[in-house]
PDB file of C-alpha atoms in Angstrom:
ATOM      1  CA  MET A 175     172.895  61.808   2.349  1.00  0.00           C
ATOM      2  CA  THR A 176     171.062  59.807   4.970  1.00  0.00           C
ATOM      3  CA  ASP A 177     169.247  61.408   7.836  1.00  0.00           C
ATOM      4  CA  SER A 178     168.495  60.121  11.311  1.00  0.00           C
ATOM      5  CA  ASN A 179     165.714  62.373  12.608  1.00  0.00           C
ATOM      6  CA  ALA A 180     165.103  63.062  16.265  1.00  0.00           C
ATOM      7  CA  SER A 181     161.424  62.143  16.048  1.00  0.00           C
ATOM      8  CA  SER A 182     161.810  59.595  18.862  1.00  0.00           C
ATOM      9  CA  ALA A 183     162.422  62.376  21.390  1.00  0.00           C
ATOM     10  CA  PRO A 184     159.527  64.246  23.011  1.00  0.00           C
ATOM     11  CA  HIS A 185     158.927  67.630  21.396  1.00  0.00           C
ATOM     12  CA  PHE A 186     158.736  70.813  23.389  1.00  0.00           C
ATOM     13  CA  ALA A 187     155.367  72.554  23.422  1.00  0.00           C
ATOM     14  CA  THR A 188     156.567  75.265  21.037  1.00  0.00           C
ATOM     15  CA  SER A 189     158.726  73.130  18.743  1.00  0.00           C
ATOM     16  CA  GLN A 190     159.050  74.276  15.147  1.00  0.00           C
ATOM     17  CA  PHE A 191     161.182  72.951  12.296  1.00  0.00           C
ATOM     18  CA  LEU A 192     162.741  74.404   9.147  1.00  0.00           C
ATOM     19  CA  ASP A 193     164.795  72.782   6.410  1.00  0.00           C
ATOM     20  CA  VAL A 194     168.017  74.804   6.380  1.00  0.00           C
ATOM     21  CA  ASN A 195     171.262  73.934   4.584  1.00  0.00           C
ATOM     22  CA  GLY A 196     170.837  70.172   4.784  1.00  0.00           C
ATOM     23  CA  PHE A 197     169.345  70.013   8.293  1.00  0.00           C
ATOM     24  CA  ARG A 198     165.831  69.676   9.636  1.00  0.00           C
ATOM     25  CA  LEU A 199     166.462  72.437  12.160  1.00  0.00           C
ATOM     26  CA  HIS A 200     164.575  72.440  15.448  1.00  0.00           C
ATOM     27  CA  TYR A 201     163.859  75.802  17.044  1.00  0.00           C
ATOM     28  CA  GLN A 202     161.588  77.617  19.435  1.00  0.00           C
ATOM     29  CA  ARG A 203     160.282  81.094  18.759  1.00  0.00           C
ATOM     30  CA  VAL A 204     158.690  83.594  21.125  1.00  0.00           C
ATOM     31  CA  GLY A 205     157.840  87.275  20.917  1.00  0.00           C
ATOM     32  CA  SER A 206     156.850  89.425  17.982  1.00  0.00           C
ATOM     33  CA  GLY A 207     159.198  92.406  18.011  1.00  0.00           C
ATOM     34  CA  ALA A 208     160.832  93.844  14.898  1.00  0.00           C
ATOM     35  CA  THR A 209     164.280  92.971  16.291  1.00  0.00           C
ATOM     36  CA  LEU A 210     165.361  89.329  15.943  1.00  0.00           C
ATOM     37  CA  ILE A 211     167.547  87.685  18.593  1.00  0.00           C
ATOM     38  CA  VAL A 212     169.014  84.266  17.792  1.00  0.00           C
ATOM     39  CA  LEU A 213     170.348  82.133  20.661  1.00  0.00           C
ATOM     40  CA  LEU A 214     173.192  79.674  19.976  1.00  0.00           C
ATOM     41  CA  HIS A 215     173.979  77.215  22.778  1.00  0.00           C
ATOM     42  CA  GLY A 216     177.299  75.527  23.537  1.00  0.00           C
ATOM     43  CA  SER A 217     178.504  71.998  22.799  1.00  0.00           C
ATOM     44  CA  PHE A 218     176.762  68.963  24.363  1.00  0.00           C
ATOM     45  CA  LEU A 219     173.783  71.143  25.344  1.00  0.00           C
ATOM     46  CA  SER A 220     170.566  72.136  23.552  1.00  0.00           C
ATOM     47  CA  LEU A 221     168.207  75.082  23.314  1.00  0.00           C
ATOM     48  CA  ARG A 222     167.112  73.997  26.803  1.00  0.00           C
ATOM     49  CA  SER A 223     170.149  75.968  27.997  1.00  0.00           C
ATOM     50  CA  TRP A 224     168.227  79.233  27.486  1.00  0.00           C
ATOM     51  CA  ARG A 225     165.127  78.188  29.479  1.00  0.00           C
ATOM     52  CA  HIS A 226     165.723  80.695  32.308  1.00  0.00           C
ATOM     53  CA  VAL A 227     166.063  83.730  30.016  1.00  0.00           C
ATOM     54  CA  PHE A 228     164.097  82.798  26.885  1.00  0.00           C
ATOM     55  CA  ALA A 229     160.753  84.397  27.770  1.00  0.00           C
ATOM     56  CA  GLU A 230     162.303  87.491  29.342  1.00  0.00           C
ATOM     57  CA  LEU A 231     164.332  88.248  26.220  1.00  0.00           C
ATOM     58  CA  SER A 232     161.159  88.264  24.112  1.00  0.00           C
ATOM     59  CA  ALA A 233     159.415  91.195  25.823  1.00  0.00           C
ATOM     60  CA  HIS A 234     160.186  93.555  22.920  1.00  0.00           C
ATOM     61  CA  ALA A 235     161.922  91.294  20.415  1.00  0.00           C
ATOM     62  CA  THR A 236     161.403  88.120  18.437  1.00  0.00           C
ATOM     63  CA  VAL A 237     163.616  85.481  20.027  1.00  0.00           C
ATOM     64  CA  VAL A 238     164.601  82.230  18.333  1.00  0.00           C
ATOM     65  CA  ALA A 239     166.600  79.509  20.079  1.00  0.00           C
ATOM     66  CA  ILE A 240     167.906  76.684  17.894  1.00  0.00           C
ATOM     67  CA  ASP A 241     169.266  73.229  18.523  1.00  0.00           C
ATOM     68  CA  ARG A 242     172.666  73.474  16.846  1.00  0.00           C
ATOM     69  CA  PRO A 243     173.795  70.585  14.608  1.00  0.00           C
ATOM     70  CA  VAL A 244     174.607  67.420  16.630  1.00  0.00           C
ATOM     71  CA  CYS A 245     172.293  68.576  19.435  1.00  0.00           C
ATOM     72  CA  GLY A 246     168.668  68.383  20.518  1.00  0.00           C
ATOM     73  CA  LEU A 247     165.895  67.650  18.033  1.00  0.00           C
ATOM     74  CA  THR A 248     167.755  68.962  14.993  1.00  0.00           C
ATOM     75  CA  SER A 249     168.359  66.149  12.499  1.00  0.00           C
ATOM     76  CA  ARG A 250     171.722  64.401  12.336  1.00  0.00           C
ATOM     77  CA  PRO A 251     172.444  63.802   8.646  1.00  0.00           C
ATOM     78  CA  VAL A 252     175.432  61.670   7.690  1.00  0.00           C
ATOM     79  CA  PRO A 253     177.315  63.194   4.723  1.00  0.00           C
ATOM     80  CA  LYS A 254     178.112  60.999   1.777  1.00  0.00           C
ATOM     81  CA  SER A 255     181.774  60.132   1.278  1.00  0.00           C
ATOM     82  CA  GLY A 256     183.554  63.218   0.014  1.00  0.00           C
ATOM     83  CA  GLY A 257     180.548  65.399   0.781  1.00  0.00           C
ATOM     84  CA  ALA A 258     180.504  68.846   2.337  1.00  0.00           C
ATOM     85  CA  ALA A 259     181.569  69.271   5.969  1.00  0.00           C
ATOM     86  CA  LEU A 260     178.031  69.890   7.217  1.00  0.00           C
ATOM     87  CA  TYR A 261     179.110  70.134  10.840  1.00  0.00           C
ATOM     88  CA  SER A 262     182.034  72.543  10.489  1.00  0.00           C
ATOM     89  CA  ALA A 263     181.947  75.931  12.169  1.00  0.00           C
ATOM     90  CA  ASP A 264     181.904  77.571   8.739  1.00  0.00           C
ATOM     91  CA  ALA A 265     178.865  75.543   7.671  1.00  0.00           C
ATOM     92  CA  GLN A 266     177.094  76.341  10.944  1.00  0.00           C
ATOM     93  CA  SER A 267     177.691  80.068  10.427  1.00  0.00           C
ATOM     94  CA  ASP A 268     176.203  79.779   6.944  1.00  0.00           C
ATOM     95  CA  LEU A 269     173.234  77.925   8.453  1.00  0.00           C
ATOM     96  CA  VAL A 270     172.621  80.778  10.929  1.00  0.00           C
ATOM     97  CA  ALA A 271     172.733  83.355   8.123  1.00  0.00           C
ATOM     98  CA  ALA A 272     170.312  81.293   6.033  1.00  0.00           C
ATOM     99  CA  LEU A 273     168.001  80.858   9.025  1.00  0.00           C
ATOM    100  CA  ILE A 274     167.775  84.615   9.592  1.00  0.00           C
ATOM    101  CA  GLU A 275     166.645  85.050   5.992  1.00  0.00           C
ATOM    102  CA  GLN A 276     164.181  82.147   6.100  1.00  0.00           C
ATOM    103  CA  LEU A 277     162.599  83.598   9.231  1.00  0.00           C
ATOM    104  CA  GLY A 278     161.870  86.754   7.250  1.00  0.00           C
ATOM    105  CA  PHE A 279     164.423  89.091   8.847  1.00  0.00           C
ATOM    106  CA  GLN A 280     167.270  91.035   7.285  1.00  0.00           C
ATOM    107  CA  ARG A 281     169.601  90.694  10.254  1.00  0.00           C
ATOM    108  CA  ALA A 282     169.733  89.596  13.879  1.00  0.00           C
ATOM    109  CA  ILE A 283     171.419  90.057  17.217  1.00  0.00           C
ATOM    110  CA  LEU A 284     173.293  86.830  17.921  1.00  0.00           C
ATOM    111  CA  ILE A 285     173.796  85.614  21.489  1.00  0.00           C
ATOM    112  CA  GLY A 286     176.257  82.743  21.445  1.00  0.00           C
ATOM    113  CA  HIS A 287     177.572  80.672  24.327  1.00  0.00           C
ATOM    114  CA  SER A 288     180.907  78.804  24.269  1.00  0.00           C
ATOM    115  CA  THR A 289     181.215  77.114  20.844  1.00  0.00           C
ATOM    116  CA  GLY A 290     177.933  78.822  19.980  1.00  0.00           C
ATOM    117  CA  GLY A 291     179.813  82.076  20.564  1.00  0.00           C
ATOM    118  CA  THR A 292     182.471  80.891  18.138  1.00  0.00           C
ATOM    119  CA  VAL A 293     179.769  80.281  15.517  1.00  0.00           C
ATOM    120  CA  ALA A 294     178.147  83.659  16.258  1.00  0.00           C
ATOM    121  CA  LEU A 295     181.448  85.472  15.789  1.00  0.00           C
ATOM    122  CA  LEU A 296     182.184  83.569  12.593  1.00  0.00           C
ATOM    123  CA  THR A 297     178.711  84.390  11.266  1.00  0.00           C
ATOM    124  CA  ALA A 298     179.395  88.094  11.767  1.00  0.00           C
ATOM    125  CA  LEU A 299     182.691  87.757   9.896  1.00  0.00           C
ATOM    126  CA  ARG A 300     181.313  85.695   7.006  1.00  0.00           C
ATOM    127  CA  HIS A 301     177.915  87.427   6.762  1.00  0.00           C
ATOM    128  CA  PRO A 302     178.331  90.958   8.165  1.00  0.00           C
ATOM    129  CA  ASP A 303     175.092  92.162   6.574  1.00  0.00           C
ATOM    130  CA  LYS A 304     173.127  89.594   8.603  1.00  0.00           C
ATOM    131  CA  VAL A 305     174.371  90.525  12.088  1.00  0.00           C
ATOM    132  CA  GLN A 306     173.308  93.638  13.993  1.00  0.00           C
ATOM    133  CA  ALA A 307     175.228  93.011  17.219  1.00  0.00           C
ATOM    134  CA  LEU A 308     176.879  90.182  19.147  1.00  0.00           C
ATOM    135  CA  VAL A 309     176.715  88.917  22.702  1.00  0.00           C
ATOM    136  CA  LEU A 310     179.556  86.433  23.238  1.00  0.00           C
ATOM    137  CA  VAL A 311     179.240  84.383  26.427  1.00  0.00           C
ATOM    138  CA  GLY A 312     182.383  82.450  27.337  1.00  0.00           C
ATOM    139  CA  ALA A 313     183.119  82.278  23.619  1.00  0.00           C
ATOM    140  CA  MET A 314     185.937  80.037  22.390  1.00  0.00           C
ATOM    141  CA  VAL A 315     188.198  82.195  20.225  1.00  0.00           C
ATOM    142  CA  TYR A 316     191.775  81.588  21.363  1.00  0.00           C
ATOM    143  CA  SER A 317     191.475  77.972  22.492  1.00  0.00           C
ATOM    144  CA  GLY A 318     189.490  74.765  22.126  1.00  0.00           C
ATOM    145  CA  TYR A 319     186.962  74.583  19.311  1.00  0.00           C
ATOM    146  CA  ALA A 320     188.331  77.611  17.441  1.00  0.00           C
ATOM    147  CA  THR A 321     191.953  76.430  17.409  1.00  0.00           C
ATOM    148  CA  SER A 322     191.761  72.618  17.279  1.00  0.00           C
ATOM    149  CA  GLN A 323     192.786  70.741  14.162  1.00  0.00           C
ATOM    150  CA  LEU A 324     193.670  67.090  13.715  1.00  0.00           C
ATOM    151  CA  PRO A 325     197.026  66.319  12.085  1.00  0.00           C
ATOM    152  CA  ALA A 326     196.427  65.095   8.545  1.00  0.00           C
ATOM    153  CA  PRO A 327     197.601  61.501   9.203  1.00  0.00           C
ATOM    154  CA  VAL A 328     195.303  61.206  12.233  1.00  0.00           C
ATOM    155  CA  HIS A 329     192.394  62.624  10.257  1.00  0.00           C
ATOM    156  CA  ARG A 330     192.944  60.085   7.478  1.00  0.00           C
ATOM    157  CA  MET A 331     193.147  57.218   9.975  1.00  0.00           C
ATOM    158  CA  MET A 332     189.953  58.236  11.796  1.00  0.00           C
ATOM    159  CA  THR A 333     188.130  58.715   8.514  1.00  0.00           C
ATOM    160  CA  ALA A 334     189.197  55.258   7.312  1.00  0.00           C
ATOM    161  CA  LEU A 335     188.182  53.647  10.610  1.00  0.00           C
ATOM    162  CA  LYS A 336     184.977  55.574  11.316  1.00  0.00           C
ATOM    163  CA  PRO A 337     182.951  52.644  12.750  1.00  0.00           C
ATOM    164  CA  LEU A 338     185.646  52.010  15.349  1.00  0.00           C
ATOM    165  CA  PHE A 339     185.986  55.646  16.358  1.00  0.00           C
ATOM    166  CA  VAL A 340     182.210  56.091  16.507  1.00  0.00           C
ATOM    167  CA  LYS A 341     182.107  53.356  19.149  1.00  0.00           C
ATOM    168  CA  LEU A 342     185.041  54.832  21.059  1.00  0.00           C
ATOM    169  CA  MET A 343     183.502  58.316  21.045  1.00  0.00           C
ATOM    170  CA  ARG A 344     180.167  56.919  22.216  1.00  0.00           C
ATOM    171  CA  VAL A 345     181.682  55.064  25.174  1.00  0.00           C
ATOM    172  CA  MET A 346     183.892  57.990  26.163  1.00  0.00           C
ATOM    173  CA  ILE A 347     181.102  60.583  26.044  1.00  0.00           C
ATOM    174  CA  GLN A 348     178.614  58.377  27.886  1.00  0.00           C
ATOM    175  CA  ARG A 349     181.108  57.851  30.700  1.00  0.00           C
ATOM    176  CA  LEU A 350     182.332  61.433  31.009  1.00  0.00           C
ATOM    177  CA  TYR A 351     179.200  63.436  30.134  1.00  0.00           C
ATOM    178  CA  THR A 352     177.891  64.110  33.644  1.00  0.00           C
ATOM    179  CA  LYS A 353     181.310  64.970  35.096  1.00  0.00           C
ATOM    180  CA  ALA A 354     182.106  67.286  32.186  1.00  0.00           C
ATOM    181  CA  LEU A 355     178.779  69.098  32.453  1.00  0.00           C
ATOM    182  CA  ARG A 356     179.086  69.638  36.201  1.00  0.00           C
ATOM    183  CA  ALA A 357     182.587  71.068  35.729  1.00  0.00           C
ATOM    184  CA  LEU A 358     181.081  73.976  33.755  1.00  0.00           C
ATOM    185  CA  TRP A 359     179.327  75.258  36.878  1.00  0.00           C
ATOM    186  CA  HIS A 360     180.916  77.198  39.723  1.00  0.00           C
ATOM    187  CA  GLN A 361     178.339  76.115  42.300  1.00  0.00           C
ATOM    188  CA  GLN A 362     177.606  72.643  41.049  1.00  0.00           C
ATOM    189  CA  GLU A 363     174.662  72.103  43.376  1.00  0.00           C
ATOM    190  CA  ARG A 364     172.723  74.534  41.189  1.00  0.00           C
ATOM    191  CA  LEU A 365     172.763  71.930  38.409  1.00  0.00           C
ATOM    192  CA  THR A 366     170.217  69.267  39.308  1.00  0.00           C
ATOM    193  CA  ASP A 367     170.216  65.590  38.412  1.00  0.00           C
ATOM    194  CA  ASP A 368     167.020  66.213  36.446  1.00  0.00           C
ATOM    195  CA  ASP A 369     168.775  68.905  34.397  1.00  0.00           C
ATOM    196  CA  ILE A 370     171.623  66.524  33.570  1.00  0.00           C
ATOM    197  CA  ALA A 371     169.216  63.742  32.629  1.00  0.00           C
ATOM    198  CA  ALA A 372     167.325  66.118  30.336  1.00  0.00           C
ATOM    199  CA  TYR A 373     170.517  67.247  28.613  1.00  0.00           C
ATOM    200  CA  ARG A 374     171.646  63.645  28.120  1.00  0.00           C
ATOM    201  CA  ALA A 375     168.281  62.839  26.560  1.00  0.00           C
ATOM    202  CA  ASP A 376     168.513  65.890  24.280  1.00  0.00           C
ATOM    203  CA  PHE A 377     172.019  65.020  23.127  1.00  0.00           C
ATOM    204  CA  MET A 378     172.001  61.229  22.805  1.00  0.00           C
ATOM    205  CA  ILE A 379     169.341  60.922  20.112  1.00  0.00           C
ATOM    206  CA  GLY A 380     169.447  58.799  16.980  1.00  0.00           C
ATOM    207  CA  SER A 381     172.863  58.543  15.344  1.00  0.00           C
ATOM    208  CA  TRP A 382     174.330  61.121  17.710  1.00  0.00           C
ATOM    209  CA  ASP A 383     177.627  59.268  17.983  1.00  0.00           C
ATOM    210  CA  ARG A 384     178.202  59.238  14.220  1.00  0.00           C
ATOM    211  CA  ALA A 385     177.169  62.890  13.926  1.00  0.00           C
ATOM    212  CA  PHE A 386     179.506  63.844  16.752  1.00  0.00           C
ATOM    213  CA  LEU A 387     182.423  62.129  15.031  1.00  0.00           C
ATOM    214  CA  GLU A 388     181.575  63.998  11.815  1.00  0.00           C
ATOM    215  CA  SER A 389     181.637  67.278  13.722  1.00  0.00           C
ATOM    216  CA  PHE A 390     184.930  66.304  15.364  1.00  0.00           C
ATOM    217  CA  LEU A 391     186.505  65.536  11.986  1.00  0.00           C
ATOM    218  CA  ALA A 392     185.202  68.848  10.598  1.00  0.00           C
ATOM    219  CA  THR A 393     186.874  70.911  13.317  1.00  0.00           C
ATOM    220  CA  HIS A 394     189.737  73.047  12.055  1.00  0.00           C
ATOM    221  CA  ARG A 395     191.761  76.089  13.026  1.00  0.00           C
ATOM    222  CA  LEU A 396     189.639  79.176  12.366  1.00  0.00           C
ATOM    223  CA  ASP A 397     192.295  81.892  12.895  1.00  0.00           C
ATOM    224  CA  LEU A 398     189.657  84.199  14.301  1.00  0.00           C
ATOM    225  CA  GLU A 399     192.131  86.417  16.150  1.00  0.00           C
ATOM    226  CA  ALA A 400     193.573  87.592  12.820  1.00  0.00           C
ATOM    227  CA  GLN A 401     190.129  88.815  11.732  1.00  0.00           C
ATOM    228  CA  LEU A 402     188.888  90.594  14.838  1.00  0.00           C
ATOM    229  CA  LEU A 403     189.926  94.080  13.727  1.00  0.00           C
ATOM    230  CA  HIS A 404     187.491  93.816  10.813  1.00  0.00           C
ATOM    231  CA  LEU A 405     184.541  93.433  13.176  1.00  0.00           C
ATOM    232  CA  THR A 406     183.263  96.908  14.018  1.00  0.00           C
ATOM    233  CA  LEU A 407     179.689  96.114  15.091  1.00  0.00           C
ATOM    234  CA  PRO A 408     178.727  96.392  18.797  1.00  0.00           C
ATOM    235  CA  VAL A 409     179.841  93.407  20.881  1.00  0.00           C
ATOM    236  CA  LEU A 410     179.182  92.489  24.489  1.00  0.00           C
ATOM    237  CA  VAL A 411     181.578  89.921  25.935  1.00  0.00           C
ATOM    238  CA  ILE A 412     180.279  88.133  29.041  1.00  0.00           C
ATOM    239  CA  SER A 413     182.397  85.941  31.300  1.00  0.00           C
ATOM    240  CA  GLY A 414     181.645  84.100  34.489  1.00  0.00           C
ATOM    241  CA  GLU A 415     184.146  85.093  37.151  1.00  0.00           C
ATOM    242  CA  HIS A 416     185.018  81.437  37.750  1.00  0.00           C
ATOM    243  CA  ASP A 417     184.797  80.121  34.182  1.00  0.00           C
ATOM    244  CA  ARG A 418     187.175  77.168  33.919  1.00  0.00           C
ATOM    245  CA  ALA A 419     186.343  76.250  30.309  1.00  0.00           C
ATOM    246  CA  VAL A 420     187.161  79.671  28.817  1.00  0.00           C
ATOM    247  CA  LYS A 421     189.314  81.578  31.262  1.00  0.00           C
ATOM    248  CA  LEU A 422     188.399  85.126  32.208  1.00  0.00           C
ATOM    249  CA  ALA A 423     191.719  86.278  30.728  1.00  0.00           C
ATOM    250  CA  GLU A 424     190.595  84.999  27.299  1.00  0.00           C
ATOM    251  CA  SER A 425     187.338  86.949  27.452  1.00  0.00           C
ATOM    252  CA  GLN A 426     189.254  90.041  28.579  1.00  0.00           C
ATOM    253  CA  ARG A 427     191.607  89.637  25.627  1.00  0.00           C
ATOM    254  CA  LEU A 428     188.645  89.245  23.256  1.00  0.00           C
ATOM    255  CA  ALA A 429     187.013  92.433  24.522  1.00  0.00           C
ATOM    256  CA  ASP A 430     190.342  94.287  24.239  1.00  0.00           C
ATOM    257  CA  GLU A 431     191.017  93.129  20.671  1.00  0.00           C
ATOM    258  CA  LEU A 432     187.549  93.786  19.247  1.00  0.00           C
ATOM    259  CA  PRO A 433     187.200  97.430  18.124  1.00  0.00           C
ATOM    260  CA  SER A 434     183.725  98.024  19.613  1.00  0.00           C
ATOM    261  CA  ALA A 435     183.410  95.628  22.536  1.00  0.00           C
ATOM    262  CA  GLU A 436     182.742  95.842  26.241  1.00  0.00           C
ATOM    263  CA  LEU A 437     183.277  93.185  28.897  1.00  0.00           C
ATOM    264  CA  ILE A 438     180.974  92.281  31.764  1.00  0.00           C
ATOM    265  CA  VAL A 439     182.188  89.793  34.371  1.00  0.00           C
ATOM    266  CA  ILE A 440     179.452  88.046  36.327  1.00  0.00           C
ATOM    267  CA  PRO A 441     180.501  87.081  39.872  1.00  0.00           C
ATOM    268  CA  ASP A 442     179.718  83.782  41.597  1.00  0.00           C
ATOM    269  CA  CYS A 443     179.403  82.086  38.237  1.00  0.00           C
ATOM    270  CA  GLY A 444     181.095  79.536  35.982  1.00  0.00           C
ATOM    271  CA  HIS A 445     180.892  78.889  32.248  1.00  0.00           C
ATOM    272  CA  ILE A 446     177.105  79.135  31.792  1.00  0.00           C
ATOM    273  CA  PRO A 447     175.876  82.403  33.355  1.00  0.00           C
ATOM    274  CA  HIS A 448     172.462  82.320  31.648  1.00  0.00           C
ATOM    275  CA  GLU A 449     171.757  79.132  33.620  1.00  0.00           C
ATOM    276  CA  GLU A 450     173.708  79.678  36.819  1.00  0.00           C
ATOM    277  CA  THR A 451     172.983  83.407  37.334  1.00  0.00           C
ATOM    278  CA  PRO A 452     170.158  84.286  34.907  1.00  0.00           C
ATOM    279  CA  SER A 453     169.171  87.563  36.577  1.00  0.00           C
ATOM    280  CA  ALA A 454     172.681  88.981  36.281  1.00  0.00           C
ATOM    281  CA  PHE A 455     172.902  87.707  32.714  1.00  0.00           C
ATOM    282  CA  LEU A 456     169.622  89.383  31.746  1.00  0.00           C
ATOM    283  CA  ALA A 457     170.674  92.660  33.360  1.00  0.00           C
ATOM    284  CA  ALA A 458     173.888  92.672  31.303  1.00  0.00           C
ATOM    285  CA  VAL A 459     172.198  91.783  28.023  1.00  0.00           C
ATOM    286  CA  ASN A 460     169.284  94.146  28.620  1.00  0.00           C
ATOM    287  CA  GLY A 461     171.552  97.139  29.114  1.00  0.00           C
ATOM    288  CA  PHE A 462     173.642  96.337  26.054  1.00  0.00           C
ATOM    289  CA  ILE A 463     170.756  95.741  23.656  1.00  0.00           C
ATOM    290  CA  GLN A 464     168.721  98.665  24.955  1.00  0.00           C
ATOM    291  CA  HIS A 465     171.671 100.931  24.190  1.00  0.00           C
ATOM    292  CA  HIS A 466     172.657  99.502  20.798  1.00  0.00           C
ATOM    293  CA  ALA A 467     169.278  98.360  19.389  1.00  0.00           C
ATOM    294  CA  ASN A 468     167.059 100.955  21.063  1.00  0.00           C
ATOM    295  CA  ILE A 469     164.806  98.316  22.644  1.00  0.00           C
ATOM    296  CA  LYS A 470     164.173  97.303  26.252  1.00  0.00           C
ATOM    297  CA  LEU A 471     163.897  93.592  26.947  1.00  0.00           C
ATOM    298  CA  VAL A 472     162.707  93.407  30.563  1.00  0.00           C
TER     299      VAL A 472
END
């Protein structure tokens, strides 16, 4: 396995790294409470996504935000031919479970956004002893990341022609990145040019194009809806009223089908409420965790 590290990018003031399941994982940690909260951002973003709520969540908890594989300062290893699917959702859920243990905790509250919500949910299903509660923010369960799978002939072709598809992916993402990011916001003026530039810099590091293709090839149908009844831990489902990436109806369905879930809809907001409406997001999360973990965050 070769590894293209993100050492060329500027580190955040509180950057820390751990070797976890084949990755040099970048994370930030604040707080010192007995409860651990792990923050899992969505695709094409980084732990920067939690900047408006990170400190507030740590008032009475230990909070860890990670750069998920393919993103931020986390390394971008290239698997050997025939190697494990390092970038699959299953592997990422195993990474989260291993991280909780390496940080010295028995379990954690997972707050996952978009595809990070998919990984959070899958972690609770695969490692139920490691997860205390879930906050799923615009989580992809019935569409997109959780249901996509390449037809076998297409997968074989892309695998055989990886150098070509790496170039195609790179060109496509570079051209569409800004437009795609802005589309996640309801009031797009709230997302500044500086924010977009920072996210581009976080994402397009090292062999990001090859790593992204590996993650794309590792995507497969997760069949999460068939497993939801087995998940009895407390769950808060959060949706922006104007979420166009994961429709409000999908979040409503998720809350209805999980045995112990509640739904909070945040008005005047798109797909990323912790960035677009952080105060409303914190109020929702604070109430949920205070009730189910007996702690007060703000």
